[in-house]
Amino acid sequence: MKYDFTSIMDRKGRDAIAVDGLGMNPGFAPDPPKEGFDIIPMWIADMNFPTVPTIPEAIIERAKHPAYGYFNPSKEYFDSIIKWHETRNGVEGLTPECIGYENGVLGGVISALNVFCSKGDKVLLHTPTYIGFTMCMTNNGYDMVLSPLKQDENGVWRMDFEDMEEKLKTQNIHAAVFCSPHNPCGRVWERWEIEKAMELYKKYDVFVVSDEIWSDIILNGHKHVPTQSVSEDAKMRTAAMYAPSKTFNLAGLVGSYHIIYNKWMRDRIIKESSLPHYNDMNVLSMHALIGAYKPEGYEWADELCQVISENVNYACDYIKDHFEGVKVSKPEGTYMLFLDCTEWCEKHGKTIEELEKAGWDVGVAWQDGRMFHGPCSIRLNLALPLERVKEAFRRMDTYVFNA
Ligand SMILES: Cc1ncc(COP(=O)(O)O)c(C=O)c1O
């Protein structure tokens, strides 16, 4: 590897909820470990790798110029995004006017829904689902209609098209949030699956917000298919959300963007997100994106995908061989594992709370899966050096699942 994916970063006291947030937000954050165990952060969705050096270099370079006044995003910013999508996702014909700044992907999701919906409207969403969707949609008064994903005979999570259609038809739904790749199930949707979903959305006049924040973290040779690329109709009925924040660990810098080809939709969403006067780019965050989307960033992201693939393969094999009663569908993208512990808990007479606590006590800072609509599930973040992943599985084996 050209880049460093093996050093163990000490993030304590360095602005990281992943380690400093333990015990702070019961029900959301894990408890701190008992004496004698250090923290292995495996919960909130950020990474424990130093990011590509071109990012801090770009930030430092800009920071040396001692004026940080009002600014417009530069041509380099738009060109960097256009090239990234062309090279990595085969997107052709993307122009700067289709790209718009969003402070966060979730803010972009809400701005889009505010345009697609009237207050209290129903929005179709698949479960399990990312807690951020649940929170932002609930807080903004949308009525989530949940269509559960189903595991096929090979354990692969699939959309239930019949259920989706039934709900769209009978409940007069005209907006959907689509998560691609899917957090927390890790699906990288195949083209035919996206096509089929988009056909339904066309049939029932549904506008779509496609959250593709995870689209750069694709594992074991899978391929991301942008929702807007599956048909001309999909291109025009979808607002897609992206960011360098998951890929390069930049959440603390803030900065996402939308791609919207439909001019009417784009104008309305830009207007909507401008209303609170909070949706403005930070100059250092702009330079971070430009640093990320430099040639080194392409190489770094490729190496990251290899590292995460290795971690995921290690973890899934370990679970299959050692943790009887724990089920997992191997993720094809993201760095999350979603463990179904139902059978294990039944067999051992334990509750999910007891199981989670046993992990937290020994520093395995994993996350309660119930907030992602997994009734007896745990979400596990594998974006750590493999040595730390191995240590976490050693502790799970010795102190938790086979204690
Ligand atoms: C699917 C998905 N969307 C959005 C976000 C958050 O994005 P932002 O911080 O840009 O709002 C996350 C973070 O984990 C996520 O998993």
mmCIF file of N, CA and C in Angstrom, residues 220 308-331 337 339 380 382 386 389-390 393-394 396-397 401-402:
data_model
loop_
_atom_site.group_PDB
_atom_site.id
_atom_site.type_symbol
_atom_site.label_atom_id
_atom_site.label_comp_id
_atom_site.label_asym_id
_atom_site.label_seq_id
_atom_site.Cartn_x
_atom_site.Cartn_y
_atom_site.Cartn_z
ATOM 1 N N ASN A 220 -14.881 -5.516 -2.699
ATOM 2 C CA ASN A 220 -14.771 -6.827 -3.352
ATOM 3 C C ASN A 220 -15.273 -6.835 -4.801
ATOM 4 N N ILE A 308 -10.830 -2.045 3.365
ATOM 5 C CA ILE A 308 -12.138 -2.359 3.966
ATOM 6 C C ILE A 308 -12.621 -3.735 3.489
ATOM 7 N N SER A 309 -12.369 -4.038 2.223
ATOM 8 C CA SER A 309 -12.766 -5.369 1.721
ATOM 9 C C SER A 309 -12.096 -6.446 2.566
ATOM 10 N N GLU A 310 -10.813 -6.256 2.844
ATOM 11 C CA GLU A 310 -10.075 -7.258 3.620
ATOM 12 C C GLU A 310 -10.664 -7.371 5.040
ATOM 13 N N ASN A 311 -10.970 -6.211 5.619
ATOM 14 C CA ASN A 311 -11.547 -6.213 6.970
ATOM 15 C C ASN A 311 -12.899 -6.918 6.989
ATOM 16 N N VAL A 312 -13.721 -6.618 5.990
ATOM 17 C CA VAL A 312 -15.059 -7.211 5.919
ATOM 18 C C VAL A 312 -14.952 -8.731 5.722
ATOM 19 N N ASN A 313 -14.026 -9.129 4.845
ATOM 20 C CA ASN A 313 -13.860 -10.571 4.604
ATOM 21 C C ASN A 313 -13.402 -11.266 5.883
ATOM 22 N N TYR A 314 -12.465 -10.632 6.567
ATOM 23 C CA TYR A 314 -11.975 -11.219 7.828
ATOM 24 C C TYR A 314 -13.125 -11.353 8.827
ATOM 25 N N ALA A 315 -13.882 -10.269 8.983
ATOM 26 C CA ALA A 315 -14.945 -10.246 10.003
ATOM 27 C C ALA A 315 -16.042 -11.262 9.676
ATOM 28 N N CYS A 316 -16.453 -11.315 8.410
ATOM 29 C CA CYS A 316 -17.551 -12.234 8.059
ATOM 30 C C CYS A 316 -17.108 -13.687 8.205
ATOM 31 N N ASP A 317 -15.867 -13.990 7.808
ATOM 32 C CA ASP A 317 -15.366 -15.364 7.990
ATOM 33 C C ASP A 317 -15.298 -15.707 9.473
ATOM 34 N N TYR A 318 -14.842 -14.753 10.263
ATOM 35 C CA TYR A 318 -14.696 -15.009 11.699
ATOM 36 C C TYR A 318 -16.054 -15.321 12.320
ATOM 37 N N ILE A 319 -17.041 -14.531 11.932
ATOM 38 C CA ILE A 319 -18.386 -14.714 12.493
ATOM 39 C C ILE A 319 -18.923 -16.100 12.104
ATOM 40 N N LYS A 320 -18.759 -16.447 10.829
ATOM 41 C CA LYS A 320 -19.267 -17.746 10.351
ATOM 42 C C LYS A 320 -18.595 -18.897 11.103
ATOM 43 N N ASP A 321 -17.293 -18.777 11.318
ATOM 44 C CA ASP A 321 -16.556 -19.891 11.927
ATOM 45 C C ASP A 321 -16.663 -19.939 13.441
ATOM 46 N N HIS A 322 -16.936 -18.798 14.078
ATOM 47 C CA HIS A 322 -16.811 -18.782 15.547
ATOM 48 C C HIS A 322 -18.050 -18.334 16.309
ATOM 49 N N PHE A 323 -18.938 -17.565 15.689
ATOM 50 C CA PHE A 323 -20.053 -17.006 16.474
ATOM 51 C C PHE A 323 -21.374 -17.644 16.035
ATOM 52 N N GLU A 324 -21.636 -18.824 16.562
ATOM 53 C CA GLU A 324 -22.862 -19.525 16.185
ATOM 54 C C GLU A 324 -24.086 -18.725 16.626
ATOM 55 N N GLY A 325 -25.039 -18.587 15.740
ATOM 56 C CA GLY A 325 -26.263 -17.856 16.107
ATOM 57 C C GLY A 325 -26.210 -16.373 15.762
ATOM 58 N N VAL A 326 -25.045 -15.924 15.228
ATOM 59 C CA VAL A 326 -24.960 -14.520 14.774
ATOM 60 C C VAL A 326 -24.992 -14.549 13.242
ATOM 61 N N LYS A 327 -25.928 -13.796 12.689
ATOM 62 C CA LYS A 327 -26.063 -13.807 11.225
ATOM 63 C C LYS A 327 -25.627 -12.463 10.649
ATOM 64 N N VAL A 328 -24.972 -12.529 9.495
ATOM 65 C CA VAL A 328 -24.600 -11.283 8.832
ATOM 66 C C VAL A 328 -24.652 -11.487 7.327
ATOM 67 N N SER A 329 -25.155 -10.491 6.639
ATOM 68 C CA SER A 329 -25.144 -10.519 5.182
ATOM 69 C C SER A 329 -23.929 -9.690 4.771
ATOM 70 N N LYS A 330 -23.005 -10.298 4.065
ATOM 71 C CA LYS A 330 -21.731 -9.619 3.784
ATOM 72 C C LYS A 330 -21.948 -8.315 3.010
ATOM 73 N N PRO A 331 -21.482 -7.189 3.550
ATOM 74 C CA PRO A 331 -21.690 -5.925 2.842
ATOM 75 C C PRO A 331 -20.895 -5.866 1.535
ATOM 76 N N LEU A 337 -21.041 -3.436 9.253
ATOM 77 C CA LEU A 337 -21.653 -4.774 9.318
ATOM 78 C C LEU A 337 -22.918 -4.634 10.139
ATOM 79 N N LEU A 339 -25.193 -6.921 12.258
ATOM 80 C CA LEU A 339 -25.269 -8.271 12.825
ATOM 81 C C LEU A 339 -26.655 -8.549 13.370
ATOM 82 N N LEU A 380 -21.740 -2.540 13.307
ATOM 83 C CA LEU A 380 -20.308 -2.597 13.601
ATOM 84 C C LEU A 380 -19.519 -1.902 12.487
ATOM 85 N N LEU A 382 -16.162 -1.088 10.561
ATOM 86 C CA LEU A 382 -14.897 -1.798 10.344
ATOM 87 C C LEU A 382 -13.813 -0.903 9.742
ATOM 88 N N LEU A 386 -6.558 -3.281 10.268
ATOM 89 C CA LEU A 386 -6.937 -4.693 10.438
ATOM 90 C C LEU A 386 -6.526 -5.243 11.812
ATOM 91 N N VAL A 389 -9.204 -4.519 14.164
ATOM 92 C CA VAL A 389 -10.380 -5.357 13.889
ATOM 93 C C VAL A 389 -10.140 -6.741 14.500
ATOM 94 N N LYS A 390 -8.935 -7.263 14.281
ATOM 95 C CA LYS A 390 -8.608 -8.595 14.816
ATOM 96 C C LYS A 390 -8.687 -8.603 16.332
ATOM 97 N N PHE A 393 -12.287 -8.696 17.415
ATOM 98 C CA PHE A 393 -12.893 -10.028 17.283
ATOM 99 C C PHE A 393 -12.338 -10.995 18.328
ATOM 100 N N ARG A 394 -11.080 -10.823 18.691
ATOM 101 C CA ARG A 394 -10.521 -11.659 19.771
ATOM 102 C C ARG A 394 -11.295 -11.399 21.065
ATOM 103 N N MET A 396 -14.374 -10.128 21.348
ATOM 104 C CA MET A 396 -15.756 -10.623 21.207
ATOM 105 C C MET A 396 -15.799 -12.123 21.454
ATOM 106 N N ASP A 397 -14.794 -12.814 20.937
ATOM 107 C CA ASP A 397 -14.753 -14.270 21.066
ATOM 108 C C ASP A 397 -14.553 -14.662 22.538
ATOM 109 N N PHE A 401 -19.179 -13.535 22.867
ATOM 110 C CA PHE A 401 -20.006 -14.576 22.243
ATOM 111 C C PHE A 401 -19.690 -15.980 22.757
ATOM 112 N N ASN A 402 -18.442 -16.218 23.153
ATOM 113 C CA ASN A 402 -18.094 -17.589 23.606
ATOM 114 C C ASN A 402 -17.549 -17.570 25.027
#
